[in-house]
PDB file of C-alpha atoms and ligand atoms in Angstrom:
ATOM      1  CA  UNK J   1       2.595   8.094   2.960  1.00 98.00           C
ATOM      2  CA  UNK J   2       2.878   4.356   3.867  1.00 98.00           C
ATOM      3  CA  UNK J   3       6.469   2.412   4.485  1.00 98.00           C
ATOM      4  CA  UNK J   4       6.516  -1.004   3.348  1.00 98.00           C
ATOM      5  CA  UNK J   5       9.160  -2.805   5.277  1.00 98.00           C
ATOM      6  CA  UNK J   6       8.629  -6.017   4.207  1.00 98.00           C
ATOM      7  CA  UNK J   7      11.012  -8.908   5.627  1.00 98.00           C
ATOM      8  CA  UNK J   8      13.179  -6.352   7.654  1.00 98.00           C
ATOM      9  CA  UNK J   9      13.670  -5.548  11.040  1.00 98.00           C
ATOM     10  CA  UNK J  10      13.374  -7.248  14.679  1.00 98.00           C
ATOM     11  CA  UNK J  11      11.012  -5.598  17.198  1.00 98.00           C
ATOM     12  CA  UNK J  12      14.492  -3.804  18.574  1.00 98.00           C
ATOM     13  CA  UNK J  13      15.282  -2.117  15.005  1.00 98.00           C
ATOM     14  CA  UNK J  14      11.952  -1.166  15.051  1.00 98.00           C
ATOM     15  CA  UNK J  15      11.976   0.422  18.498  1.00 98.00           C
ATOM     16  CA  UNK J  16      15.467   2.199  17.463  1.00 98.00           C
ATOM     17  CA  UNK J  17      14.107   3.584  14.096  1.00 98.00           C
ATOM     18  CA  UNK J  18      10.374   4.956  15.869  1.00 98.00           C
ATOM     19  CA  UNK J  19      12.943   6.925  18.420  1.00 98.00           C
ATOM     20  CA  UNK J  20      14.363   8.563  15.206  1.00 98.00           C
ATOM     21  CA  UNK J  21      11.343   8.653  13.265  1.00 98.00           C
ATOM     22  CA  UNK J  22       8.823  10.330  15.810  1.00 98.00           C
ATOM     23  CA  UNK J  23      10.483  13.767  16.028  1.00 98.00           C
ATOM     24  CA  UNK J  24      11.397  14.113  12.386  1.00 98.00           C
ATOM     25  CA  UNK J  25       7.347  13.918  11.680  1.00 98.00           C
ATOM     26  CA  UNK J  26       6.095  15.312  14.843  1.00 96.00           C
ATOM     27  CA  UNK J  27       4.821  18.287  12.906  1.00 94.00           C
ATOM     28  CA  UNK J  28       3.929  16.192   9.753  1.00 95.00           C
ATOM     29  CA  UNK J  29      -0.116  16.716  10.083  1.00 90.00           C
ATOM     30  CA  UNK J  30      -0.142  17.356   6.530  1.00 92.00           C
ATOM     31  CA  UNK J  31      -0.398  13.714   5.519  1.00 93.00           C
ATOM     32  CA  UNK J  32      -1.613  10.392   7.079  1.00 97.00           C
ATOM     33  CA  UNK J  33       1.700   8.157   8.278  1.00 98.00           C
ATOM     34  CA  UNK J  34       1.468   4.316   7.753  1.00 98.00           C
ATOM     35  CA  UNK J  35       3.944   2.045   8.767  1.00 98.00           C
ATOM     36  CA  UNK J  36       3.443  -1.391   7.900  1.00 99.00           C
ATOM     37  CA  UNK J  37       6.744  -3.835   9.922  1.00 98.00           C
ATOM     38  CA  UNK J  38       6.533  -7.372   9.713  1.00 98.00           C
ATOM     39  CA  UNK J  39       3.965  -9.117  11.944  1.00 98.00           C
ATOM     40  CA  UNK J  40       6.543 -10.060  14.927  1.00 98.00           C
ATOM     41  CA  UNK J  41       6.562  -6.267  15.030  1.00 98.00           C
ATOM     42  CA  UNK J  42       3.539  -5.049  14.985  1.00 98.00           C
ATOM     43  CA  UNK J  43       2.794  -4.887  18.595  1.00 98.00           C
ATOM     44  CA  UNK J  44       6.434  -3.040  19.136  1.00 98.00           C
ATOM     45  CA  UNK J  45       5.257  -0.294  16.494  1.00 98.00           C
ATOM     46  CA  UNK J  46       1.805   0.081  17.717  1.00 98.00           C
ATOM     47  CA  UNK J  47       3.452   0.613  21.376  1.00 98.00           C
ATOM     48  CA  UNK J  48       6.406   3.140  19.700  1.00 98.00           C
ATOM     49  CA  UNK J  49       3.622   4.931  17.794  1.00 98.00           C
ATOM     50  CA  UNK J  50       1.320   5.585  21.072  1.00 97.00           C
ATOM     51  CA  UNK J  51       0.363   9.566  21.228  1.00 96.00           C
ATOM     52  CA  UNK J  52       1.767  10.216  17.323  1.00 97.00           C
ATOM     53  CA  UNK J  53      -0.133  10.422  14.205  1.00 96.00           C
ATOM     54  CA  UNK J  54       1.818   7.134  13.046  1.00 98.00           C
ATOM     55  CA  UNK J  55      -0.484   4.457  12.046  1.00 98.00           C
ATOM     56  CA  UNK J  56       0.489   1.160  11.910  1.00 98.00           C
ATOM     57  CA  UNK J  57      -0.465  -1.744   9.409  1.00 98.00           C
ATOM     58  CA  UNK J  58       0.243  -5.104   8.251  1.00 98.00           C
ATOM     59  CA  UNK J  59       1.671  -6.430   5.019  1.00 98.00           C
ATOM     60  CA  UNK J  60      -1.170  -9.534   4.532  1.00 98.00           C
ATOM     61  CA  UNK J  61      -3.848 -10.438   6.140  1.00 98.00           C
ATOM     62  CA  UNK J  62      -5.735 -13.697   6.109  1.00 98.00           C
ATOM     63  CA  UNK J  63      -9.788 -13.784   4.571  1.00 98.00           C
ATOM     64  CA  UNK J  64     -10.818 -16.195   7.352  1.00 98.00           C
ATOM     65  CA  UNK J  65     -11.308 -14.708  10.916  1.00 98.00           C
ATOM     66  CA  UNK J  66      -9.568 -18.006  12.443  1.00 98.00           C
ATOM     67  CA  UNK J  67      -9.145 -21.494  11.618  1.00 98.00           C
ATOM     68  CA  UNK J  68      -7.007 -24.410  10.313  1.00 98.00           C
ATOM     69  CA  UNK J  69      -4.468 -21.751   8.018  1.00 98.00           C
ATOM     70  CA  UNK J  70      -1.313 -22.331   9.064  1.00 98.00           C
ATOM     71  CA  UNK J  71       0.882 -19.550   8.522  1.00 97.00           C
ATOM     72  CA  UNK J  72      -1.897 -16.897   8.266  1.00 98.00           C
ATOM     73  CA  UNK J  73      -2.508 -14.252  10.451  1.00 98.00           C
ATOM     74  CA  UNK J  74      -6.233 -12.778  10.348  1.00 98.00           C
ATOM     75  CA  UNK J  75      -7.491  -9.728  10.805  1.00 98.00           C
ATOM     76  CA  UNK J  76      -9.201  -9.565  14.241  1.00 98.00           C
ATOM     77  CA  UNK J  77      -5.454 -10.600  15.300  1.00 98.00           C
ATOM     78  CA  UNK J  78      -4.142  -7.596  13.660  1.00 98.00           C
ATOM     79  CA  UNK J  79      -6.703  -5.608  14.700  1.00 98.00           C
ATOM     80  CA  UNK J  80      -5.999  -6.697  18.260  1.00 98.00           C
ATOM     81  CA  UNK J  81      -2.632  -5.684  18.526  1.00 98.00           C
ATOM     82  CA  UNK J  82      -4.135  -2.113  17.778  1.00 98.00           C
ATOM     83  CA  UNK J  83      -3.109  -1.757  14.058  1.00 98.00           C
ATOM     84  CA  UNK J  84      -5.492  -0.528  11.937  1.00 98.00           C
ATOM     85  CA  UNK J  85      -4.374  -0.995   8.591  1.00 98.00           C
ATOM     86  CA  UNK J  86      -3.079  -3.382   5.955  1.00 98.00           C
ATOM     87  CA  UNK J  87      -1.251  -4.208   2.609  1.00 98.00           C
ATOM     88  CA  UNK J  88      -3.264  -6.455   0.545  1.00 98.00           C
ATOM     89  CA  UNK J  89      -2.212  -8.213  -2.723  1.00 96.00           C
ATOM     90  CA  UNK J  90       1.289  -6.790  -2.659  1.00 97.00           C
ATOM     91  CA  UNK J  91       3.254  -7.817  -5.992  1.00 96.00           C
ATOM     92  CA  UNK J  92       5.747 -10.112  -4.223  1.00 96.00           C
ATOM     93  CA  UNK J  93       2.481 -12.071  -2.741  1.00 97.00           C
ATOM     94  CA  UNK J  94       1.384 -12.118  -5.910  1.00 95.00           C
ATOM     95  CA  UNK J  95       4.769 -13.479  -7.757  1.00 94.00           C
ATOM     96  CA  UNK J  96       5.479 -15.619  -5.391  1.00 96.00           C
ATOM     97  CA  UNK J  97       2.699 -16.784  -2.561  1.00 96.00           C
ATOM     98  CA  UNK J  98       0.286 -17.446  -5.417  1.00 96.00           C
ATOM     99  CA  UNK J  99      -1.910 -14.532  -4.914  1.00 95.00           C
ATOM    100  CA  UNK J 100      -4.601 -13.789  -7.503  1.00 95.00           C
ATOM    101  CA  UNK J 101      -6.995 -11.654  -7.755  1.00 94.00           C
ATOM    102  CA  UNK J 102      -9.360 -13.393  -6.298  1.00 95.00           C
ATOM    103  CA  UNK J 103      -7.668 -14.113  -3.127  1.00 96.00           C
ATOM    104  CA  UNK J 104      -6.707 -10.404  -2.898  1.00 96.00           C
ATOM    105  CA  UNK J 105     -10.337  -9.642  -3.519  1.00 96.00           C
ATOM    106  CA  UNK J 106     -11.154 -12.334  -0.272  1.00 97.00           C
ATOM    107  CA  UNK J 107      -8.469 -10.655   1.974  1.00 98.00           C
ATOM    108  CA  UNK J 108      -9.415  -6.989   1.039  1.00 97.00           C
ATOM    109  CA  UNK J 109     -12.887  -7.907   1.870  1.00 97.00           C
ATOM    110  CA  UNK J 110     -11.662  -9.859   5.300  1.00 98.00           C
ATOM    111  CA  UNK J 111      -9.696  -6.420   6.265  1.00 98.00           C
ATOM    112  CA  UNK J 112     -13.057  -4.238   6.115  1.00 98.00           C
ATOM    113  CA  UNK J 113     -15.006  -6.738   7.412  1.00 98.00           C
ATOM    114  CA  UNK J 114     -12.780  -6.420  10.888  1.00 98.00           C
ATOM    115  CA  UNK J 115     -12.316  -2.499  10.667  1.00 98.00           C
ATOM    116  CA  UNK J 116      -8.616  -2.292   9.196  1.00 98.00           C
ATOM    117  CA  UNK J 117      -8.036  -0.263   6.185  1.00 98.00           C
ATOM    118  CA  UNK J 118      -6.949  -2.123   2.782  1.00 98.00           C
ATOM    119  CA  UNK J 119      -3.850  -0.930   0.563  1.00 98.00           C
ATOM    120  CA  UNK J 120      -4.881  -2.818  -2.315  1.00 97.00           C
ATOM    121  CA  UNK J 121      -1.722  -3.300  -4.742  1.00 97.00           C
ATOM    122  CA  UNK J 122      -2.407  -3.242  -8.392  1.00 97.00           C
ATOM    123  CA  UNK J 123       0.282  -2.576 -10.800  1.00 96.00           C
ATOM    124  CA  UNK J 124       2.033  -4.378 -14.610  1.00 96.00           C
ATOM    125  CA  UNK J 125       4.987  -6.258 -14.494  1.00 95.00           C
ATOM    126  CA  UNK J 126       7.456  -5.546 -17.234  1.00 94.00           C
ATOM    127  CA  UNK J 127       6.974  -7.663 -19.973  1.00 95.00           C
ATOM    128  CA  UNK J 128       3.330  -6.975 -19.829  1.00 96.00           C
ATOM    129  CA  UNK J 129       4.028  -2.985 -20.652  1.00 95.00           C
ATOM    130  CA  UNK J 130       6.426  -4.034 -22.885  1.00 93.00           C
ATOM    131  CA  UNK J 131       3.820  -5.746 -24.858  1.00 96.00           C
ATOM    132  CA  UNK J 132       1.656  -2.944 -24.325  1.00 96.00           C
ATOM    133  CA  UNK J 133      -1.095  -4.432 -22.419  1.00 97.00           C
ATOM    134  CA  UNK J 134      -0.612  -2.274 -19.424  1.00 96.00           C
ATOM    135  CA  UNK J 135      -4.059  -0.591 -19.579  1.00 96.00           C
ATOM    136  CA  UNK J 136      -5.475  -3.780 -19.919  1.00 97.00           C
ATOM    137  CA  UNK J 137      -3.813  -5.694 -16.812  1.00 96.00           C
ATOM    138  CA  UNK J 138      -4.930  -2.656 -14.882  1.00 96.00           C
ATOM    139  CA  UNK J 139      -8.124  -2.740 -15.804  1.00 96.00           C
ATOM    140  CA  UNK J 140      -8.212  -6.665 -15.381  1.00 95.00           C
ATOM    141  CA  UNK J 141      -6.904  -6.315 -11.716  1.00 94.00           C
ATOM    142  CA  UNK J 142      -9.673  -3.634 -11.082  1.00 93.00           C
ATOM    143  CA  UNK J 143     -12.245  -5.583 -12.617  1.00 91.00           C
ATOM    144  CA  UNK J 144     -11.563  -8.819 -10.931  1.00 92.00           C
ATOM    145  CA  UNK J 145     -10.196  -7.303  -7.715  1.00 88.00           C
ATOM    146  CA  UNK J 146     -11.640  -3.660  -6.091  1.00 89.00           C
ATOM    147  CA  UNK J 147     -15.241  -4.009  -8.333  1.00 86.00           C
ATOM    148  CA  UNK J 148     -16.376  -6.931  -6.205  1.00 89.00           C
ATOM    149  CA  UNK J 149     -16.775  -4.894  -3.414  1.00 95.00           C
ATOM    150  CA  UNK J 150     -19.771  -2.701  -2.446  1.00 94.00           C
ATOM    151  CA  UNK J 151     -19.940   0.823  -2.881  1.00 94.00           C
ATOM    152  CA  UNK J 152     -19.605   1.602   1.139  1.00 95.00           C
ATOM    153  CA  UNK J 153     -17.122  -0.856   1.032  1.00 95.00           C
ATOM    154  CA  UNK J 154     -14.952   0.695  -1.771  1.00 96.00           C
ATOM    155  CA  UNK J 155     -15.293   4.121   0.051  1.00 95.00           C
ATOM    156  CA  UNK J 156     -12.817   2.534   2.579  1.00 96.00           C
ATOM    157  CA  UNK J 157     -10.319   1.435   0.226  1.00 97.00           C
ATOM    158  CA  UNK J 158      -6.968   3.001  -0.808  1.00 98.00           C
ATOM    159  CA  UNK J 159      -5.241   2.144  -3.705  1.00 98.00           C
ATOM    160  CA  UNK J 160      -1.083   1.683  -4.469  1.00 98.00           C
ATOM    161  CA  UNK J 161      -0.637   1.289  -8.040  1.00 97.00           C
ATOM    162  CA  UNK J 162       3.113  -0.161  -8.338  1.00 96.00           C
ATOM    163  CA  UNK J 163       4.888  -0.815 -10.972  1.00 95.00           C
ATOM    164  CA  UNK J 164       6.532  -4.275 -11.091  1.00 94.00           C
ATOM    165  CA  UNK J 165       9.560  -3.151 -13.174  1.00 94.00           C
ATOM    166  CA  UNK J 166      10.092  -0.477 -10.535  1.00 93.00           C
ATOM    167  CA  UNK J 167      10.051  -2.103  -6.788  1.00 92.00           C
ATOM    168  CA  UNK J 168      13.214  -2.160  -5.217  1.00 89.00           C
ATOM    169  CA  UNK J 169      14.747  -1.826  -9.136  1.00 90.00           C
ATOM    170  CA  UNK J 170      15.680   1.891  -8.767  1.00 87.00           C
ATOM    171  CA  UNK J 171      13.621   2.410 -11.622  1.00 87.00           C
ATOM    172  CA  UNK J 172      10.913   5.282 -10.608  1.00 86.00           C
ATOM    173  CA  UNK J 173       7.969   5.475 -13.091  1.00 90.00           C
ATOM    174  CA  UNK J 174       8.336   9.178 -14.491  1.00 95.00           C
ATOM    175  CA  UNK J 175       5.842  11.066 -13.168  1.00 95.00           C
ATOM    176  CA  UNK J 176       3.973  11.515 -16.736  1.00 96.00           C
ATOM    177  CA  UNK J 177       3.983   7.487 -16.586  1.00 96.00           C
ATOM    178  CA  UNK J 178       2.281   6.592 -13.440  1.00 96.00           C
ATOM    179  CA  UNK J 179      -0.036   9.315 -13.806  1.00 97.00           C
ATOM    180  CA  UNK J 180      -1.350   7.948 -16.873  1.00 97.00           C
ATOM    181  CA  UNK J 181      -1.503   4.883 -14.943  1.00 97.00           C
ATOM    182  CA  UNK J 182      -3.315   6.655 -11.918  1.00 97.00           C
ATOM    183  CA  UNK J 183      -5.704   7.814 -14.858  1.00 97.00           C
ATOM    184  CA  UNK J 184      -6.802   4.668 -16.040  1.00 97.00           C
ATOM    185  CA  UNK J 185      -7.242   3.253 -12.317  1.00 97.00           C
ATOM    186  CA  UNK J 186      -9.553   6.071 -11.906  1.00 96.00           C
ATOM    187  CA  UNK J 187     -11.543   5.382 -14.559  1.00 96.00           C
ATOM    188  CA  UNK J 188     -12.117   2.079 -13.884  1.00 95.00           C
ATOM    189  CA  UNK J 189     -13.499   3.297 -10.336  1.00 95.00           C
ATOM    190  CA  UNK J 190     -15.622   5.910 -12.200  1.00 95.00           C
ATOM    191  CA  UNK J 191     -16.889   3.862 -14.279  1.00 94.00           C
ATOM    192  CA  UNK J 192     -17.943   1.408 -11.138  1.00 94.00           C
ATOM    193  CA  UNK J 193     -18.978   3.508  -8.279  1.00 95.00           C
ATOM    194  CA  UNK J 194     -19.174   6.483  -9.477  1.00 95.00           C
ATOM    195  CA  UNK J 195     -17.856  10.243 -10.107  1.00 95.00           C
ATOM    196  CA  UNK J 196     -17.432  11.207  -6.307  1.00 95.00           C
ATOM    197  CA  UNK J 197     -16.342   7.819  -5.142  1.00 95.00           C
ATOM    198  CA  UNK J 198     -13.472   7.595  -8.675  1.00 94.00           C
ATOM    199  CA  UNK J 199     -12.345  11.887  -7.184  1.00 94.00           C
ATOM    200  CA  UNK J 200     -12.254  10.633  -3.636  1.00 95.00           C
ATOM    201  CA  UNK J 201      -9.968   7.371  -3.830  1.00 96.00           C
ATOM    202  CA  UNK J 202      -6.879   7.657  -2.446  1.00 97.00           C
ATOM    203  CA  UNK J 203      -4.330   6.161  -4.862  1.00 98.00           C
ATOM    204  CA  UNK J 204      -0.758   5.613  -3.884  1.00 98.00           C
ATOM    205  CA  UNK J 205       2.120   5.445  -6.085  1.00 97.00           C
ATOM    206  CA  UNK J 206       4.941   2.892  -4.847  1.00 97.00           C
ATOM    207  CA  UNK J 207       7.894   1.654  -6.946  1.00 96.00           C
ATOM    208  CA  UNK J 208      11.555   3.099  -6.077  1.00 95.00           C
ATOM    209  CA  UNK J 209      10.249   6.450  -4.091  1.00 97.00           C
ATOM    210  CA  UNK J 210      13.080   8.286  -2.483  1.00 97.00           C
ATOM    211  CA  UNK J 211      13.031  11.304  -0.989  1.00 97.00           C
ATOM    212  CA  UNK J 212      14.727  12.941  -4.322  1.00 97.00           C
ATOM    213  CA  UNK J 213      12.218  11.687  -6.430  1.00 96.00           C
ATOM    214  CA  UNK J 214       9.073  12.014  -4.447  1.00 97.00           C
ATOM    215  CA  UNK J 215       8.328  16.016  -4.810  1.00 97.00           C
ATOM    216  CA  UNK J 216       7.771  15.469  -8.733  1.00 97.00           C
ATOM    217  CA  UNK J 217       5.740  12.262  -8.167  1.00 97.00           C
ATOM    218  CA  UNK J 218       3.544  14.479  -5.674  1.00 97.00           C
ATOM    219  CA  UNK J 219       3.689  17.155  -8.013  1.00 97.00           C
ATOM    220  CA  UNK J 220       0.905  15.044 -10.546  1.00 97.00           C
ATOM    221  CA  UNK J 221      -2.377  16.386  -8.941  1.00 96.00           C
ATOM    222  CA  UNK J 222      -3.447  12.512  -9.782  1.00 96.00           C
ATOM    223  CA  UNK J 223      -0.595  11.054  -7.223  1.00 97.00           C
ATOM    224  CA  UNK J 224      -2.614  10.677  -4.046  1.00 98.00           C
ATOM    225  CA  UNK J 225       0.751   9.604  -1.930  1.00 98.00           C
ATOM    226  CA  UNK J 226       3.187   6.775  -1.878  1.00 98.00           C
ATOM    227  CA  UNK J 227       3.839   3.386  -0.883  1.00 98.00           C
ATOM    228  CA  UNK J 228       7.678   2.998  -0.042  1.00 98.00           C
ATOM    229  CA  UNK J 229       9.621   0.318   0.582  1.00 98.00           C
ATOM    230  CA  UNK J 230      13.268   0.353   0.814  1.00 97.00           C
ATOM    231  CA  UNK J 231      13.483   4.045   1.620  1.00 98.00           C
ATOM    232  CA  UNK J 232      11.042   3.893   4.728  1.00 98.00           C
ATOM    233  CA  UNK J 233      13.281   1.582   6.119  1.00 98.00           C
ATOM    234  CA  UNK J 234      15.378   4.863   7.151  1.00 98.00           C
ATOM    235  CA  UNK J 235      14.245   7.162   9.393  1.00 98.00           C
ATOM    236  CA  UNK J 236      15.796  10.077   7.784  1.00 98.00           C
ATOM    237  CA  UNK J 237      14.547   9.047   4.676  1.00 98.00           C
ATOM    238  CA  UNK J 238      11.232   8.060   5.349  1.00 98.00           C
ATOM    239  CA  UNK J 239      10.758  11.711   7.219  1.00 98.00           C
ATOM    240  CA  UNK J 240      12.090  13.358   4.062  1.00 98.00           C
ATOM    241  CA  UNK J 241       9.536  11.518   1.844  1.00 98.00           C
ATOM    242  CA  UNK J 242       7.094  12.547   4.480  1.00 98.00           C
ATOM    243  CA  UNK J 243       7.949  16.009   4.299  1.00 97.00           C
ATOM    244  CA  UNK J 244       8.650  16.413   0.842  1.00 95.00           C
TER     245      UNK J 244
HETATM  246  P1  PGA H 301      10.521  -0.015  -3.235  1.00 84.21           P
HETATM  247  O1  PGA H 301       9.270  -0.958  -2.871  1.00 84.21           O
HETATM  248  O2  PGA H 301      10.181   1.363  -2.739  1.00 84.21           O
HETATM  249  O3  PGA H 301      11.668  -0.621  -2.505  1.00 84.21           O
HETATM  250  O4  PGA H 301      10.673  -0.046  -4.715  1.00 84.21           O
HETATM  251  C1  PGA H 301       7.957  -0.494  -2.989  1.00 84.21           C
HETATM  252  C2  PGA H 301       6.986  -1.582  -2.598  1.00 84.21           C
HETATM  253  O5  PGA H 301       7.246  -2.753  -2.940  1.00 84.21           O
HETATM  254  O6  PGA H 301       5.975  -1.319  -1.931  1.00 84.21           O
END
């Protein structure tokens, strides 16, 4: 389960919501805990998360290891400040920092490269399922984005399949939806590394999880866990997606 908190949050809000957080899931060993804060609070949550099960990631990382990229923040950095994971290719980088595939591709191969783990973000936007070409986007993203990488490297990868239509829009894929969704992703990774490496990838659902919504999204034996945004920005409501 992985919180997205995008632009939210100084290092003392993130202090405050650990404190609240840490208890609610101190018996949460059923699942891996991700939070990924803004950059500027990385090094608070690492420090707030010392002697839990909490990891902590980042929301973007750079594919270069240092240089002349201003505004970029690269992985050894990240890694440095003792997080270990990282949101790659996120929707909103995609609609509007210019990401492509490609550059997602770059930056999920820049994250293994310096030991943190990638959330790779795939997902349709609206008018594309409208049209009915969500299989084929999916596929596309796949294709262009996770199949560049090398078998060992894949094996490190999870997967968030999101939605466009249904981050922070209140609109939840049904269940039935992003499973088929889930479905095709798989296939995709069956079809490039294999049977045991397509049953072993983790993939995330994100798009509007709450805590009332999560237990059916769990329910689809295809729905590997969830990337949240708005709702892990809650304690309370984080720890009851946790624990759903
Ligand atoms: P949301 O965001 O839960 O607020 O819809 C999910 C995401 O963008 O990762």
């Amino acid at each position: 389960m992985a919180g997205n908190w995008k632009m939210f949050k100084t290092p003392a809000e993130t202090i405050a919501f650990f404190e609240k957080f840490r208890p609610l899931v101190a018996n949460s060993e059923h699942c891996e805990i991700v939070i990924c804060p803004p950059f500027t609070n990385l090094a608070a949550a690492v420090d707030a998360a010392k002697g839990t099960h909490i990891r902590v990631g980042a929301q973007n990382i750079a594919w270069a290891k240092e240089g002349a990229f201003t505004g970029e923040i690269s992985g050894p950095m990240i890694a440095a400040v003792g997080a270990t994971y990282t949101i790659v290719g996120h929707s909103e980088r995609r609609q509007y920092f210019g990401e492509t595939d490609e550059t997602v591709l770059k930056r999920t191969q820049a994250a293994l490269e310096f030991g943190l783990t990638p959330i790779v973000c795939v997902g349709e936007r609206l008018e594309e399922r409208e049209s009915g070409n969500t299989e084929a986007v999916l596929i596309g993203q796949c294709q262009k984005g996770i199949a560049g990488l090398t078998e060992q490297q894949f094996a490190k990868i999870v997967i968030a399949y999101e939605p466009v239509w249904a981050i922070g829009t209140g609109k939840t894929a049904t269940p039935e939806i992003a499973a088929d969704a889930h479905r095709t992703i798989r296939a995709q990774v069956r079809a490039k590394f294999g049977k045991e490496a397509g049953d072993a990838v983790r993939i995330l659902y994100g798009g509007s999880v709450k805590p009332d919504n999560v237990k059916s999204l769990m329910a689809q034996p295809e729905i590997d866990g969830s990337l949240v945004g708005g709702a892990s920005l809650d304690a309370v409501s984080f720890a009851g997606i946790v624990n759903f």
